Amino acid sequence: MKLHELKGAPGARHRRKRVGRGEASGWGRTAGRGNKGQMSRSGSGYRPTFEGGQMPLIRRLPKRGFNHPSKTVYLPVNVGALNRFEDGAEVTPEALRQAGLACGRADGVKVLGTGELKKKLTVKAHAFSAAARAKIEAAGGRCEVIAGTPS
């Protein structure tokens, strides 16, 4: 079979219904819209979310909270997870992403204090918790805050 030999299944293709073309066509006068009512008028209809006067779904659902548009969202990385890097390494947000520790979209990376750090690392991140900073410096490492947020 070749491309030019393809045919649609029987009944798959329909001729367009041409309404309002006189009584003899069978679709004249009211053109299949019935006699009166909202849908018989030109330009009529209702919006897709209209539920027939019932309380709309968007108004039935509870509303809670507020999402501030300029809130800074950080990807959390625990101190204990940093042990996978070499001793004396420089840990950047890019290195954390490549290691699979900081996944997803956010404004920056924040290092949190859960776990124990056994290696001396230079950690560069957008934010540090006080516990994380203390544990990194106790292990002989350094914490460097990256100014601004990544693009």
Tab-separated table of N, CA and C in Angstrom:
chain	number	residue	atom	x	y	z
A	1	MET	N	0.840	-1.189	0.000
A	1	MET	CA	0.000	0.000	0.000
A	1	MET	C	0.879	1.244	0.000
A	2	LYS	N	0.456	2.190	-0.803
A	2	LYS	CA	1.209	3.428	-0.901
A	2	LYS	C	0.399	4.573	-0.295
A	3	LEU	N	1.078	5.670	-0.057
A	3	LEU	CA	0.449	6.799	0.618
A	3	LEU	C	-0.756	7.329	-0.154
A	4	HIS	N	-0.662	7.349	-1.481
A	4	HIS	CA	-1.767	7.888	-2.276
A	4	HIS	C	-2.951	6.911	-2.366
A	5	GLU	N	-2.770	5.684	-1.886
A	5	GLU	CA	-3.843	4.698	-1.924
A	5	GLU	C	-4.661	4.657	-0.629
A	6	LEU	N	-4.228	5.424	0.366
A	6	LEU	CA	-4.934	5.411	1.656
A	6	LEU	C	-6.314	6.042	1.526
A	7	LYS	N	-7.299	5.442	2.170
A	7	LYS	CA	-8.649	5.993	2.195
A	7	LYS	C	-9.166	5.913	3.621
A	8	GLY	N	-10.024	6.882	3.957
A	8	GLY	CA	-10.635	6.866	5.274
A	8	GLY	C	-11.611	5.706	5.401
A	9	ALA	N	-11.915	5.319	6.655
A	9	ALA	CA	-12.881	4.259	6.893
A	9	ALA	C	-14.255	4.718	6.421
A	10	PRO	N	-15.121	3.791	6.035
A	10	PRO	CA	-16.462	4.195	5.602
A	10	PRO	C	-17.195	4.954	6.705
A	11	GLY	N	-17.716	6.117	6.360
A	11	GLY	CA	-18.439	6.933	7.332
A	11	GLY	C	-17.550	7.850	8.147
A	12	ALA	N	-16.242	7.837	7.892
A	12	ALA	CA	-15.322	8.667	8.671
A	12	ALA	C	-15.339	10.113	8.215
A	13	ARG	N	-15.669	10.325	6.932
A	13	ARG	CA	-15.665	11.687	6.398
A	13	ARG	C	-17.096	12.140	6.178
A	14	HIS	N	-17.425	13.314	6.701
A	14	HIS	CA	-18.783	13.842	6.599
A	14	HIS	C	-18.760	15.146	5.832
A	15	ARG	N	-19.836	15.379	5.107
A	15	ARG	CA	-20.008	16.656	4.451
A	15	ARG	C	-20.432	17.674	5.506
A	16	ARG	N	-19.982	18.926	5.378
A	16	ARG	CA	-20.342	19.979	6.319
A	16	ARG	C	-21.833	20.256	6.241
A	17	LYS	N	-22.494	20.394	7.402
A	17	LYS	CA	-23.926	20.687	7.433
A	17	LYS	C	-24.123	22.181	7.161
A	18	ARG	N	-24.748	22.517	6.022
A	18	ARG	CA	-24.986	23.914	5.654
A	18	ARG	C	-26.398	24.270	6.087
A	19	VAL	N	-26.494	25.000	7.212
A	19	VAL	CA	-27.800	25.331	7.776
A	19	VAL	C	-28.230	26.724	7.328
A	20	GLY	N	-29.531	26.973	7.422
A	20	GLY	CA	-30.055	28.294	7.081
A	20	GLY	C	-30.002	28.591	5.601
A	21	ARG	N	-30.188	27.574	4.760
A	21	ARG	CA	-30.135	27.776	3.311
A	21	ARG	C	-31.485	27.461	2.660
A	22	GLY	N	-32.573	27.808	3.358
A	22	GLY	CA	-33.906	27.637	2.778
A	22	GLY	C	-34.604	26.391	3.281
A	23	GLU	N	-35.936	26.446	3.199
A	23	GLU	CA	-36.768	25.355	3.702
A	23	GLU	C	-36.511	24.045	2.978
A	24	ALA	N	-36.238	24.108	1.687
A	24	ALA	CA	-36.073	22.891	0.900
A	24	ALA	C	-34.870	22.066	1.350
A	25	SER	N	-33.908	22.709	1.979
A	25	SER	CA	-32.709	21.980	2.410
A	25	SER	C	-32.984	21.097	3.622
A	26	GLY	N	-34.071	21.383	4.337
A	26	GLY	CA	-34.355	20.643	5.566
A	26	GLY	C	-33.752	21.301	6.784
A	27	TRP	N	-32.866	22.273	6.587
A	27	TRP	CA	-32.259	23.006	7.704
A	27	TRP	C	-32.500	24.495	7.540
A	28	GLY	N	-33.713	24.866	7.105
A	28	GLY	CA	-34.057	26.275	6.949
A	28	GLY	C	-34.747	26.809	8.186
A	29	ARG	N	-35.311	27.979	8.103
A	29	ARG	CA	-36.045	28.673	9.167
A	29	ARG	C	-35.251	28.730	10.468
A	30	THR	N	-35.445	27.802	11.394
A	30	THR	CA	-34.729	27.883	12.679
A	30	THR	C	-33.350	27.257	12.603
A	31	ALA	N	-33.020	26.619	11.517
A	31	ALA	CA	-31.688	26.074	11.255
A	31	ALA	C	-31.221	25.115	12.339
A	32	GLY	N	-32.120	24.278	12.818
A	32	GLY	CA	-31.727	23.255	13.781
A	32	GLY	C	-31.546	23.746	15.193
A	33	ARG	N	-31.942	25.026	15.466
A	33	ARG	CA	-31.746	25.580	16.800
A	33	ARG	C	-33.003	25.494	17.662
A	34	GLY	N	-34.100	24.977	17.135
A	34	GLY	CA	-35.346	24.987	17.896
A	34	GLY	C	-36.039	26.322	17.715
A	35	ASN	N	-37.089	26.555	18.513
A	35	ASN	CA	-37.889	27.752	18.304
A	35	ASN	C	-37.427	28.957	19.103
A	36	LYS	N	-37.405	28.845	20.434
A	36	LYS	CA	-37.034	30.002	21.241
A	36	LYS	C	-35.982	29.573	22.258
A	37	GLY	N	-35.543	30.524	23.027
A	37	GLY	CA	-34.613	30.206	24.105
A	37	GLY	C	-33.232	30.771	23.864
A	38	GLN	N	-32.411	30.630	24.881
A	38	GLN	CA	-31.089	31.256	24.870
A	38	GLN	C	-30.235	30.789	23.696
A	39	MET	N	-30.237	29.507	23.427
A	39	MET	CA	-29.352	28.989	22.382
A	39	MET	C	-29.888	29.197	20.973
A	40	SER	N	-31.114	29.698	20.830
A	40	SER	CA	-31.649	29.944	19.494
A	40	SER	C	-31.191	31.293	18.956
A	41	ARG	N	-30.706	32.172	19.818
A	41	ARG	CA	-30.322	33.520	19.391
A	41	ARG	C	-28.896	33.530	18.849
A	42	SER	N	-28.638	34.447	17.941
A	42	SER	CA	-27.275	34.584	17.443
A	42	SER	C	-26.420	35.228	18.529
A	43	GLY	N	-25.176	34.824	18.609
A	43	GLY	CA	-24.283	35.367	19.626
A	43	GLY	C	-24.593	34.845	20.998
A	44	SER	N	-25.442	33.808	21.079
A	44	SER	CA	-25.858	33.318	22.384
A	44	SER	C	-24.858	32.315	22.920
A	45	GLY	N	-25.165	31.798	24.062
A	45	GLY	CA	-24.336	30.766	24.675
A	45	GLY	C	-23.936	31.172	26.067
A	46	TYR	N	-23.273	30.264	26.744
A	46	TYR	CA	-22.796	30.548	28.094
A	46	TYR	C	-21.350	30.103	28.190
A	47	ARG	N	-20.667	30.628	29.167
A	47	ARG	CA	-19.239	30.337	29.284
A	47	ARG	C	-19.028	28.853	29.615
A	48	PRO	N	-17.861	28.314	29.304
A	48	PRO	CA	-17.616	26.882	29.499
A	48	PRO	C	-17.729	26.426	30.956
A	49	THR	N	-17.515	27.324	31.915
A	49	THR	CA	-17.564	26.927	33.323
A	49	THR	C	-18.948	27.055	33.927
A	50	PHE	N	-19.927	27.519	33.148
A	50	PHE	CA	-21.272	27.709	33.686
A	50	PHE	C	-21.905	26.365	34.017
A	51	GLU	N	-22.520	26.274	35.208
A	51	GLU	CA	-23.070	25.008	35.686
A	51	GLU	C	-24.573	25.082	35.887
A	52	GLY	N	-25.236	25.884	35.060
A	52	GLY	CA	-26.682	25.918	35.106
A	52	GLY	C	-27.256	26.605	36.323
A	53	GLY	N	-26.551	27.535	36.912
A	53	GLY	CA	-27.043	28.239	38.089
A	53	GLY	C	-26.580	27.614	39.379
A	54	GLN	N	-26.070	26.386	39.327
A	54	GLN	CA	-25.477	25.748	40.507
A	54	GLN	C	-24.253	26.545	40.930
A	55	MET	N	-23.916	26.509	42.204
A	55	MET	CA	-22.726	27.214	42.686
A	55	MET	C	-21.494	26.652	41.960
A	56	PRO	N	-20.752	27.482	41.240
A	56	PRO	CA	-19.633	26.988	40.435
A	56	PRO	C	-18.547	26.317	41.282
A	57	LEU	N	-17.854	25.386	40.659
A	57	LEU	CA	-16.825	24.613	41.351
A	57	LEU	C	-15.779	25.518	41.983
A	58	ILE	N	-15.345	26.550	41.275
A	58	ILE	CA	-14.290	27.416	41.797
A	58	ILE	C	-14.741	28.141	43.060
A	59	ARG	N	-16.058	28.363	43.214
A	59	ARG	CA	-16.570	29.010	44.419
A	59	ARG	C	-16.888	28.006	45.519
A	60	ARG	N	-17.026	26.722	45.153
A	60	ARG	CA	-17.295	25.693	46.160
A	60	ARG	C	-16.023	25.237	46.869
A	61	LEU	N	-14.879	25.378	46.198
A	61	LEU	CA	-13.628	24.906	46.789
A	61	LEU	C	-13.128	25.905	47.833
A	62	PRO	N	-12.521	25.418	48.924
A	62	PRO	CA	-12.019	26.338	49.944
A	62	PRO	C	-10.773	27.076	49.465
A	63	LYS	N	-10.651	28.299	49.878
A	63	LYS	CA	-9.482	29.107	49.554
A	63	LYS	C	-8.648	29.248	50.823
A	64	ARG	N	-7.366	28.964	50.713
A	64	ARG	CA	-6.502	29.086	51.887
A	64	ARG	C	-5.155	29.657	51.484
A	65	GLY	N	-4.643	30.499	52.337
A	65	GLY	CA	-3.267	30.939	52.194
A	65	GLY	C	-3.056	31.982	51.118
A	66	PHE	N	-1.787	32.264	50.912
A	66	PHE	CA	-1.371	33.311	49.993
A	66	PHE	C	0.042	32.986	49.545
A	67	ASN	N	0.306	33.045	48.259
A	67	ASN	CA	1.647	32.819	47.729
A	67	ASN	C	2.225	34.156	47.284
A	68	HIS	N	3.201	34.629	48.025
A	68	HIS	CA	3.806	35.914	47.713
A	68	HIS	C	4.645	35.782	46.447
A	69	PRO	N	4.449	36.668	45.472
A	69	PRO	CA	5.158	36.517	44.200
A	69	PRO	C	6.664	36.717	44.284
A	70	SER	N	7.152	37.453	45.281
A	70	SER	CA	8.589	37.696	45.361
A	70	SER	C	9.251	36.914	46.490
A	71	LYS	N	8.589	35.852	46.968
A	71	LYS	CA	9.170	35.019	48.028
A	71	LYS	C	10.376	34.256	47.474
A	72	THR	N	11.444	34.153	48.261
A	72	THR	CA	12.625	33.413	47.865
A	72	THR	C	12.461	31.960	48.271
A	73	VAL	N	12.568	31.059	47.304
A	73	VAL	CA	12.419	29.625	47.558
A	73	VAL	C	13.788	28.971	47.393
A	74	TYR	N	14.222	28.239	48.417
A	74	TYR	CA	15.526	27.576	48.390
A	74	TYR	C	15.369	26.072	48.244
A	75	LEU	N	16.339	25.449	47.571
A	75	LEU	CA	16.422	23.995	47.547
A	75	LEU	C	17.235	23.569	48.767
A	76	PRO	N	16.690	22.728	49.652
A	76	PRO	CA	17.422	22.348	50.854
A	76	PRO	C	18.426	21.230	50.579
A	77	VAL	N	19.617	21.378	51.154
A	77	VAL	CA	20.642	20.337	51.094
A	77	VAL	C	21.185	20.174	52.508
A	78	ASN	N	21.159	18.954	53.025
A	78	ASN	CA	21.650	18.716	54.381
A	78	ASN	C	23.160	18.532	54.405
A	79	VAL	N	23.762	18.904	55.536
A	79	VAL	CA	25.212	18.817	55.716
A	79	VAL	C	25.686	17.372	55.551
A	80	GLY	N	24.920	16.414	56.058
A	80	GLY	CA	25.312	15.008	55.976
A	80	GLY	C	25.462	14.517	54.546
A	81	ALA	N	24.736	15.114	53.611
A	81	ALA	CA	24.816	14.696	52.214
A	81	ALA	C	26.087	15.182	51.530
A	82	LEU	N	26.804	16.125	52.139
A	82	LEU	CA	28.013	16.682	51.526
A	82	LEU	C	29.220	15.761	51.665
A	83	ASN	N	29.086	14.667	52.423
A	83	ASN	CA	30.205	13.728	52.617
A	83	ASN	C	30.578	13.003	51.327
A	84	ARG	N	29.736	13.044	50.302
A	84	ARG	CA	30.055	12.355	49.048
A	84	ARG	C	31.114	13.089	48.240
A	85	PHE	N	31.414	14.353	48.583
A	85	PHE	CA	32.443	15.106	47.861
A	85	PHE	C	33.826	14.779	48.425
A	86	GLU	N	34.853	14.981	47.576
A	86	GLU	CA	36.246	14.729	47.985
A	86	GLU	C	36.655	15.678	49.112
A	87	ASP	N	37.584	15.247	49.932
A	87	ASP	CA	38.091	16.083	51.016
A	87	ASP	C	38.821	17.291	50.412
A	88	GLY	N	38.485	18.491	50.846
A	88	GLY	CA	39.101	19.713	50.343
A	88	GLY	C	38.449	20.259	49.079
A	89	ALA	N	37.349	19.672	48.654
A	89	ALA	CA	36.682	20.099	47.420
A	89	ALA	C	35.912	21.394	47.632
A	90	GLU	N	35.642	22.072	46.512
A	90	GLU	CA	34.801	23.267	46.546
A	90	GLU	C	33.403	22.855	46.068
A	91	VAL	N	32.413	23.012	46.940
A	91	VAL	CA	31.045	22.584	46.643
A	91	VAL	C	30.232	23.815	46.232
A	92	THR	N	29.794	23.831	44.982
A	92	THR	CA	28.986	24.930	44.457
A	92	THR	C	27.575	24.415	44.156
A	93	PRO	N	26.619	25.324	43.911
A	93	PRO	CA	25.282	24.860	43.533
A	93	PRO	C	25.279	23.982	42.274
A	94	GLU	N	26.171	24.276	41.324
A	94	GLU	CA	26.255	23.458	40.114
A	94	GLU	C	26.729	22.047	40.456
A	95	ALA	N	27.718	21.945	41.365
A	95	ALA	CA	28.217	20.634	41.783
A	95	ALA	C	27.129	19.857	42.526
A	96	LEU	N	26.321	20.556	43.325
A	96	LEU	CA	25.222	19.902	44.043
A	96	LEU	C	24.178	19.381	43.067
A	97	ARG	N	23.898	20.150	41.999
A	97	ARG	CA	22.932	19.686	40.993
A	97	ARG	C	23.456	18.463	40.249
A	98	GLN	N	24.741	18.483	39.886
A	98	GLN	CA	25.323	17.347	39.175
A	98	GLN	C	25.343	16.098	40.044
A	99	ALA	N	25.490	16.280	41.360
A	99	ALA	CA	25.493	15.143	42.285
A	99	ALA	C	24.081	14.668	42.596
A	100	GLY	N	23.071	15.410	42.131
A	100	GLY	CA	21.686	15.017	42.365
A	100	GLY	C	21.160	15.409	43.731
A	101	LEU	N	21.841	16.340	44.397
A	101	LEU	CA	21.426	16.754	45.744
A	101	LEU	C	20.477	17.952	45.713
A	102	ALA	N	20.548	18.760	44.669
A	102	ALA	CA	19.678	19.936	44.560
A	102	ALA	C	18.926	19.837	43.249
A	103	CYS	N	17.744	19.248	43.290
A	103	CYS	CA	16.956	19.026	42.081
A	103	CYS	C	15.739	19.934	42.091
A	104	GLY	N	15.362	20.430	40.939
A	104	GLY	CA	14.158	21.239	40.826
A	104	GLY	C	14.478	22.699	40.574
A	105	ARG	N	13.407	23.478	40.448
A	105	ARG	CA	13.556	24.905	40.186
A	105	ARG	C	13.354	25.677	41.479
A	106	ALA	N	14.259	26.581	41.767
A	106	ALA	CA	14.157	27.415	42.955
A	106	ALA	C	15.055	28.629	42.756
A	107	ASP	N	15.054	29.519	43.751
A	107	ASP	CA	15.851	30.739	43.657
A	107	ASP	C	17.289	30.538	44.125
A	108	GLY	N	17.556	29.457	44.824
A	108	GLY	CA	18.897	29.220	45.318
A	108	GLY	C	18.973	27.939	46.122
A	109	VAL	N	20.155	27.701	46.705
A	109	VAL	CA	20.400	26.505	47.504
A	109	VAL	C	20.681	26.929	48.933
A	110	LYS	N	20.050	26.251	49.898
A	110	LYS	CA	20.303	26.511	51.309
A	110	LYS	C	20.812	25.237	51.954
A	111	VAL	N	21.911	25.363	52.689
A	111	VAL	CA	22.501	24.208	53.373
A	111	VAL	C	21.934	24.170	54.786
A	112	LEU	N	21.360	23.017	55.149
A	112	LEU	CA	20.753	22.818	56.464
A	112	LEU	C	21.618	21.898	57.311
A	113	GLY	N	21.369	21.889	58.612
A	113	GLY	CA	22.294	21.247	59.556
A	113	GLY	C	22.046	19.809	59.921
A	114	THR	N	21.217	19.056	59.207
A	114	THR	CA	20.966	17.666	59.559
A	114	THR	C	22.127	16.789	59.094
A	115	GLY	N	22.610	15.923	59.980
A	115	GLY	CA	23.698	15.007	59.647
A	115	GLY	C	25.034	15.522	60.153
A	116	GLU	N	26.063	14.700	59.955
A	116	GLU	CA	27.419	15.036	60.395
A	116	GLU	C	28.332	15.162	59.184
A	117	LEU	N	29.230	16.139	59.227
A	117	LEU	CA	30.183	16.343	58.145
A	117	LEU	C	31.554	15.859	58.607
A	118	LYS	N	32.177	14.969	57.821
A	118	LYS	CA	33.461	14.380	58.196
A	118	LYS	C	34.606	14.872	57.312
A	119	LYS	N	34.319	15.800	56.395
A	119	LYS	CA	35.340	16.269	55.456
A	119	LYS	C	35.463	17.784	55.498
A	120	LYS	N	36.647	18.241	55.139
A	120	LYS	CA	36.917	19.682	55.095
A	120	LYS	C	36.543	20.184	53.707
A	121	LEU	N	35.474	20.983	53.630
A	121	LEU	CA	34.959	21.447	52.351
A	121	LEU	C	34.792	22.958	52.342
A	122	THR	N	34.924	23.537	51.163
A	122	THR	CA	34.549	24.928	50.955
A	122	THR	C	33.182	24.905	50.283
A	123	VAL	N	32.159	25.339	51.009
A	123	VAL	CA	30.794	25.246	50.520
A	123	VAL	C	30.320	26.637	50.104
A	124	LYS	N	29.891	26.743	48.838
A	124	LYS	CA	29.329	27.997	48.334
A	124	LYS	C	27.840	27.767	48.100
A	125	ALA	N	27.008	28.547	48.786
A	125	ALA	CA	25.559	28.414	48.641
A	125	ALA	C	24.922	29.777	48.829
A	126	HIS	N	23.621	29.854	48.569
A	126	HIS	CA	22.913	31.130	48.695
A	126	HIS	C	22.521	31.421	50.136
A	127	ALA	N	22.425	30.377	50.975
A	127	ALA	CA	22.076	30.571	52.381
A	127	ALA	C	22.546	29.369	53.186
A	128	PHE	N	22.784	29.604	54.473
A	128	PHE	CA	23.193	28.547	55.405
A	128	PHE	C	22.379	28.689	56.679
A	129	SER	N	22.009	27.562	57.285
A	129	SER	CA	21.415	27.640	58.613
A	129	SER	C	22.567	27.770	59.608
A	130	ALA	N	22.255	28.233	60.802
A	130	ALA	CA	23.302	28.433	61.813
A	130	ALA	C	23.960	27.103	62.167
A	131	ALA	N	23.168	26.027	62.272
A	131	ALA	CA	23.709	24.711	62.613
A	131	ALA	C	24.629	24.206	61.494
A	132	ALA	N	24.240	24.422	60.244
A	132	ALA	CA	25.060	23.972	59.118
A	132	ALA	C	26.382	24.725	59.092
A	133	ARG	N	26.322	26.031	59.300
A	133	ARG	CA	27.548	26.840	59.313
A	133	ARG	C	28.494	26.351	60.406
A	134	ALA	N	27.946	26.075	61.596
A	134	ALA	CA	28.770	25.608	62.724
A	134	ALA	C	29.420	24.260	62.411
A	135	LYS	N	28.672	23.334	61.806
A	135	LYS	CA	29.220	21.997	61.512
A	135	LYS	C	30.282	22.043	60.421
A	136	ILE	N	30.091	22.876	59.405
A	136	ILE	CA	31.079	22.983	58.326
A	136	ILE	C	32.372	23.577	58.858
A	137	GLU	N	32.256	24.630	59.676
A	137	GLU	CA	33.454	25.275	60.225
A	137	GLU	C	34.123	24.404	61.273
A	138	ALA	N	33.347	23.589	62.011
A	138	ALA	CA	33.933	22.666	62.994
A	138	ALA	C	34.742	21.575	62.303
A	139	ALA	N	34.365	21.215	61.078
A	139	ALA	CA	35.098	20.201	60.319
A	139	ALA	C	36.309	20.805	59.610
A	140	GLY	N	36.517	22.116	59.776
A	140	GLY	CA	37.674	22.779	59.180
A	140	GLY	C	37.380	23.397	57.821
A	141	GLY	N	36.114	23.432	57.420
A	141	GLY	CA	35.748	23.974	56.117
A	141	GLY	C	35.368	25.439	56.184
A	142	ARG	N	34.918	25.968	55.043
A	142	ARG	CA	34.510	27.365	54.971
A	142	ARG	C	33.136	27.460	54.326
A	143	CYS	N	32.367	28.486	54.759
A	143	CYS	CA	31.060	28.766	54.167
A	143	CYS	C	31.141	30.093	53.445
A	144	GLU	N	30.753	30.080	52.173
A	144	GLU	CA	30.742	31.314	51.393
A	144	GLU	C	29.334	31.527	50.859
A	145	VAL	N	28.767	32.706	51.165
A	145	VAL	CA	27.418	33.021	50.712
A	145	VAL	C	27.509	33.639	49.330
A	146	ILE	N	26.754	33.089	48.392
A	146	ILE	CA	26.709	33.620	47.030
A	146	ILE	C	25.689	34.764	47.040
A	147	ALA	N	26.109	35.928	46.588
A	147	ALA	CA	25.202	37.091	46.584
A	147	ALA	C	24.209	36.963	45.449
A	148	GLY	N	22.998	37.414	45.705
A	148	GLY	CA	21.959	37.399	44.688
A	148	GLY	C	21.396	36.015	44.476
A	149	THR	N	20.502	35.921	43.522
A	149	THR	CA	19.897	34.629	43.196
A	149	THR	C	20.284	34.244	41.785
A	150	PRO	N	20.394	32.948	41.517
A	150	PRO	CA	20.783	32.524	40.171
A	150	PRO	C	19.672	32.797	39.169
A	151	SER	N	20.047	32.959	37.917
A	151	SER	CA	19.032	33.234	36.885
A	151	SER	C	18.535	31.943	36.277
